[in-house]
Amino acid sequence: MVFFTANNELYGEPKIDHCYRVEVNSYRDKMIRILIAHKTYVTTETLIELCGFASRKSLESAVDAMNRIAHRELGIFKIMEGYRDSGYRIYPGIILKKE
């Protein structure tokens, strides 16, 4: 289980070992909040528009970066997944809870 706190920290247990702070109002912050709010896929175009990404490539780069961070800092395989015609969602292998 991964938690997302009001202080913009993503963490798993134990928090001291598995914590990453997301910059407030950053692309990553907006992306995580949108994906948490939607329980299913969010289209690529919608994410680009709502988060303010410049292009599809910049969105893809941000998702890749968050997955690397999740693996390194949180000890999970990945936090987001994309599917060609559907868009992106929180990886179904984890439970992401807003605190």
Coordinates of N, CA and C in Angstrom, one line a residue:
M1 N 0.8 -1.2 0.0 CA 0.0 0.0 0.0 C 0.9 1.2 0.0
V2 N 0.5 2.2 -0.8 CA 1.2 3.5 -0.9 C 0.3 4.6 -0.5
F3 N 0.8 5.6 0.3 CA -0.1 6.7 0.8 C 0.4 8.0 0.1
F4 N -0.5 8.9 0.0 CA -0.2 10.2 -0.6 C -0.8 11.2 0.5
T5 N 0.1 11.9 1.2 CA -0.3 12.7 2.3 C -0.7 14.1 1.8
A6 N -1.3 14.9 2.7 CA -1.6 16.3 2.5 C -0.4 17.1 2.3
N7 N 0.8 16.6 2.8 CA 2.1 17.3 2.6 C 2.8 16.9 1.4
N8 N 2.1 16.3 0.5 CA 2.6 15.8 -0.8 C 3.7 14.8 -0.7
E9 N 3.6 13.9 0.3 CA 4.6 12.8 0.4 C 3.9 11.5 -0.1
L10 N 4.6 10.8 -0.9 CA 4.3 9.5 -1.3 C 5.1 8.6 -0.4
Y11 N 4.5 7.6 0.3 CA 5.3 6.7 1.1 C 4.6 5.4 1.2
G12 N 5.5 4.4 1.5 CA 5.1 3.1 1.9 C 5.7 2.8 3.2
E13 N 5.3 1.7 3.8 CA 5.8 1.3 5.1 C 7.1 0.5 5.0
P14 N 8.1 0.8 5.9 CA 8.1 1.9 6.9 C 8.4 3.2 6.2
K15 N 7.8 4.2 6.6 CA 7.9 5.6 6.0 C 9.3 6.1 6.0
I16 N 10.0 5.8 7.0 CA 11.4 6.3 7.1 C 12.3 5.8 6.0
D17 N 12.0 4.6 5.5 CA 12.7 4.0 4.4 C 12.2 4.2 3.0
H18 N 10.9 4.5 2.9 CA 10.2 4.5 1.6 C 9.3 5.8 1.5
C19 N 10.0 6.9 1.3 CA 9.2 8.2 1.2 C 9.8 9.1 0.1
Y20 N 8.9 9.7 -0.6 CA 9.3 10.7 -1.7 C 8.3 11.9 -1.6
R21 N 8.9 13.0 -1.6 CA 8.1 14.3 -1.5 C 7.9 14.8 -3.0
V22 N 6.7 15.0 -3.4 CA 6.3 15.5 -4.7 C 6.2 17.0 -4.6
E23 N 6.8 17.8 -5.4 CA 6.7 19.2 -5.4 C 5.2 19.7 -5.7
V24 N 4.7 20.6 -4.8 CA 3.3 21.0 -4.9 C 3.1 21.7 -6.2
N25 N 2.0 21.4 -6.8 CA 1.5 22.0 -8.1 C 2.5 21.7 -9.3
S26 N 3.3 20.7 -9.1 CA 4.2 20.3 -10.2 C 3.4 19.4 -11.2
Y27 N 4.0 19.1 -12.3 CA 3.3 18.2 -13.3 C 3.1 16.8 -12.6
R28 N 4.0 16.4 -11.8 CA 3.9 15.1 -11.1 C 2.8 15.1 -10.1
D29 N 2.7 16.2 -9.4 CA 1.6 16.3 -8.4 C 0.3 16.3 -9.0
K30 N 0.1 17.1 -10.1 CA -1.2 17.2 -10.8 C -1.6 15.8 -11.4
M31 N -0.6 15.2 -11.9 CA -0.8 13.9 -12.6 C -1.3 12.8 -11.5
I32 N -0.6 12.8 -10.4 CA -1.0 11.8 -9.4 C -2.4 12.1 -8.8
R33 N -2.7 13.3 -8.6 CA -4.0 13.7 -8.1 C -5.1 13.4 -9.0
I34 N -4.9 13.6 -10.3 CA -5.9 13.3 -11.3 C -6.1 11.8 -11.4
L35 N -5.0 11.0 -11.4 CA -5.1 9.6 -11.5 C -5.7 9.0 -10.3
I36 N -5.5 9.6 -9.1 CA -6.2 9.1 -7.9 C -7.7 9.3 -8.0
A37 N -8.0 10.5 -8.5 CA -9.4 10.9 -8.5 C -10.2 10.0 -9.5
H38 N -9.6 9.6 -10.6 CA -10.2 8.7 -11.5 C -9.8 7.3 -11.2
K39 N -10.8 6.4 -11.1 CA -10.4 5.1 -10.7 C -10.1 4.2 -11.9
T40 N -10.1 4.8 -13.1 CA -9.8 4.0 -14.3 C -8.8 4.8 -15.2
Y41 N -8.7 4.4 -16.4 CA -7.7 5.1 -17.3 C -8.2 6.6 -17.5
V42 N -7.2 7.5 -17.6 CA -7.4 8.9 -18.0 C -6.7 9.0 -19.4
T43 N -7.4 9.5 -20.4 CA -6.8 9.6 -21.7 C -5.6 10.5 -21.7
T44 N -4.7 10.1 -22.6 CA -3.4 10.9 -22.7 C -3.7 12.3 -23.0
E45 N -4.6 12.6 -23.9 CA -4.9 14.0 -24.2 C -5.5 14.8 -23.0
T46 N -6.3 14.1 -22.2 CA -6.9 14.7 -21.0 C -5.7 15.1 -20.0
L47 N -4.8 14.1 -19.8 CA -3.7 14.4 -18.8 C -2.8 15.5 -19.3
I48 N -2.6 15.5 -20.6 CA -1.7 16.6 -21.2 C -2.4 17.9 -20.9
E49 N -3.7 18.0 -21.2 CA -4.4 19.3 -21.0 C -4.5 19.7 -19.5
L50 N -4.9 18.8 -18.6 CA -5.2 19.1 -17.2 C -3.9 19.4 -16.5
C51 N -2.8 18.7 -16.8 CA -1.5 18.9 -16.1 C -0.7 20.0 -16.7
G52 N -0.9 20.4 -18.0 CA -0.2 21.4 -18.6 C 1.1 20.9 -19.3
F53 N 1.1 19.7 -19.7 CA 2.3 19.2 -20.4 C 2.4 19.8 -21.8
A54 N 3.6 20.0 -22.3 CA 3.8 20.6 -23.6 C 3.5 19.6 -24.7
S55 N 3.7 18.3 -24.4 CA 3.5 17.3 -25.5 C 3.3 15.9 -24.9
R56 N 2.9 15.0 -25.8 CA 2.8 13.6 -25.4 C 4.1 13.1 -24.9
K57 N 5.2 13.5 -25.5 CA 6.5 13.0 -25.1 C 6.9 13.5 -23.7
S58 N 6.5 14.7 -23.3 CA 6.8 15.2 -22.0 C 6.0 14.5 -20.9
L59 N 4.7 14.1 -21.3 CA 3.9 13.3 -20.4 C 4.6 11.9 -20.2
E60 N 5.0 11.3 -21.3 CA 5.6 10.0 -21.2 C 6.9 10.0 -20.4
S61 N 7.6 11.0 -20.5 CA 8.9 11.2 -19.7 C 8.5 11.3 -18.2
A62 N 7.5 12.1 -17.9 CA 7.1 12.3 -16.5 C 6.6 11.0 -15.9
V63 N 5.9 10.2 -16.7 CA 5.4 8.9 -16.2 C 6.6 8.0 -15.9
D64 N 7.5 7.9 -16.9 CA 8.7 7.1 -16.7 C 9.5 7.5 -15.5
A65 N 9.7 8.8 -15.3 CA 10.4 9.3 -14.2 C 9.7 8.9 -12.8
M66 N 8.4 9.0 -12.8 CA 7.7 8.7 -11.6 C 7.8 7.2 -11.3
N67 N 7.8 6.4 -12.3 CA 7.9 4.9 -12.1 C 9.3 4.6 -11.6
R68 N 10.4 5.3 -12.1 CA 11.7 5.1 -11.6 C 11.8 5.5 -10.2
I69 N 11.2 6.6 -9.8 CA 11.3 7.1 -8.5 C 10.5 6.1 -7.5
A70 N 9.3 5.7 -8.0 CA 8.6 4.7 -7.2 C 9.4 3.4 -6.9
H71 N 10.1 3.0 -7.9 CA 10.9 1.8 -7.7 C 12.0 2.0 -6.8
R72 N 12.7 3.1 -7.0 CA 13.9 3.4 -6.2 C 13.5 3.9 -4.7
E73 N 12.6 4.8 -4.6 CA 12.3 5.4 -3.3 C 11.2 4.7 -2.5
L74 N 10.3 4.1 -3.2 CA 9.1 3.4 -2.5 C 9.2 1.9 -2.5
G75 N 10.1 1.4 -3.3 CA 10.3 -0.1 -3.3 C 9.1 -0.8 -3.9
I76 N 8.5 -0.2 -4.9 CA 7.4 -0.8 -5.6 C 7.8 -0.9 -7.1
F77 N 7.2 -1.8 -7.8 CA 7.5 -2.0 -9.2 C 7.3 -0.8 -10.1
K78 N 6.1 -0.2 -10.0 CA 5.8 1.1 -10.7 C 4.5 1.6 -10.0
I79 N 4.3 2.9 -10.3 CA 3.1 3.6 -9.7 C 2.1 3.9 -10.8
M80 N 2.5 4.0 -12.0 CA 1.5 4.4 -13.1 C 1.8 3.4 -14.3
E81 N 0.7 3.2 -15.0 CA 0.9 2.4 -16.2 C 0.1 3.0 -17.3
G82 N 0.5 2.9 -18.5 CA -0.1 3.4 -19.7 C -0.5 2.2 -20.6
Y83 N -1.7 2.5 -21.3 CA -2.1 1.5 -22.3 C -2.5 2.3 -23.5
R84 N -1.9 1.8 -24.6 CA -1.9 2.5 -25.9 C -3.2 3.3 -26.2
D85 N -4.3 2.7 -26.3 CA -5.6 3.5 -26.7 C -6.4 3.9 -25.5
S86 N -6.0 3.6 -24.3 CA -6.8 4.0 -23.1 C -6.2 5.2 -22.3
G87 N -4.9 5.3 -22.3 CA -4.4 6.4 -21.5 C -3.5 5.9 -20.3
Y88 N -3.7 6.5 -19.2 CA -2.8 6.2 -18.0 C -3.7 6.0 -16.8
R89 N -3.2 5.2 -15.8 CA -3.9 4.9 -14.6 C -2.9 4.6 -13.5
I90 N -3.3 4.6 -12.3 CA -2.5 4.1 -11.2 C -2.3 2.6 -11.4
Y91 N -1.1 2.1 -11.3 CA -0.8 0.7 -11.5 C -1.7 -0.1 -10.6
P92 N -2.4 -1.1 -11.2 CA -3.4 -1.9 -10.4 C -2.8 -2.8 -9.4
G93 N -1.5 -3.0 -9.4 CA -0.8 -3.9 -8.5 C -0.6 -3.2 -7.1
I94 N -0.9 -1.9 -7.0 CA -0.7 -1.2 -5.7 C -2.0 -0.5 -5.4
I95 N -2.2 -0.2 -4.1 CA -3.3 0.5 -3.6 C -2.7 1.9 -3.2
L96 N -3.2 2.9 -3.8 CA -2.7 4.3 -3.5 C -3.9 5.0 -2.8
K97 N -3.6 5.4 -1.5 CA -4.6 6.1 -0.7 C -4.2 7.5 -0.4
K98 N -5.1 8.4 -0.4 CA -4.9 9.8 -0.1 C -5.1 9.9 1.4
E99 N -4.2 10.5 2.1 CA -4.3 10.7 3.5 C -4.8 12.0 3.9

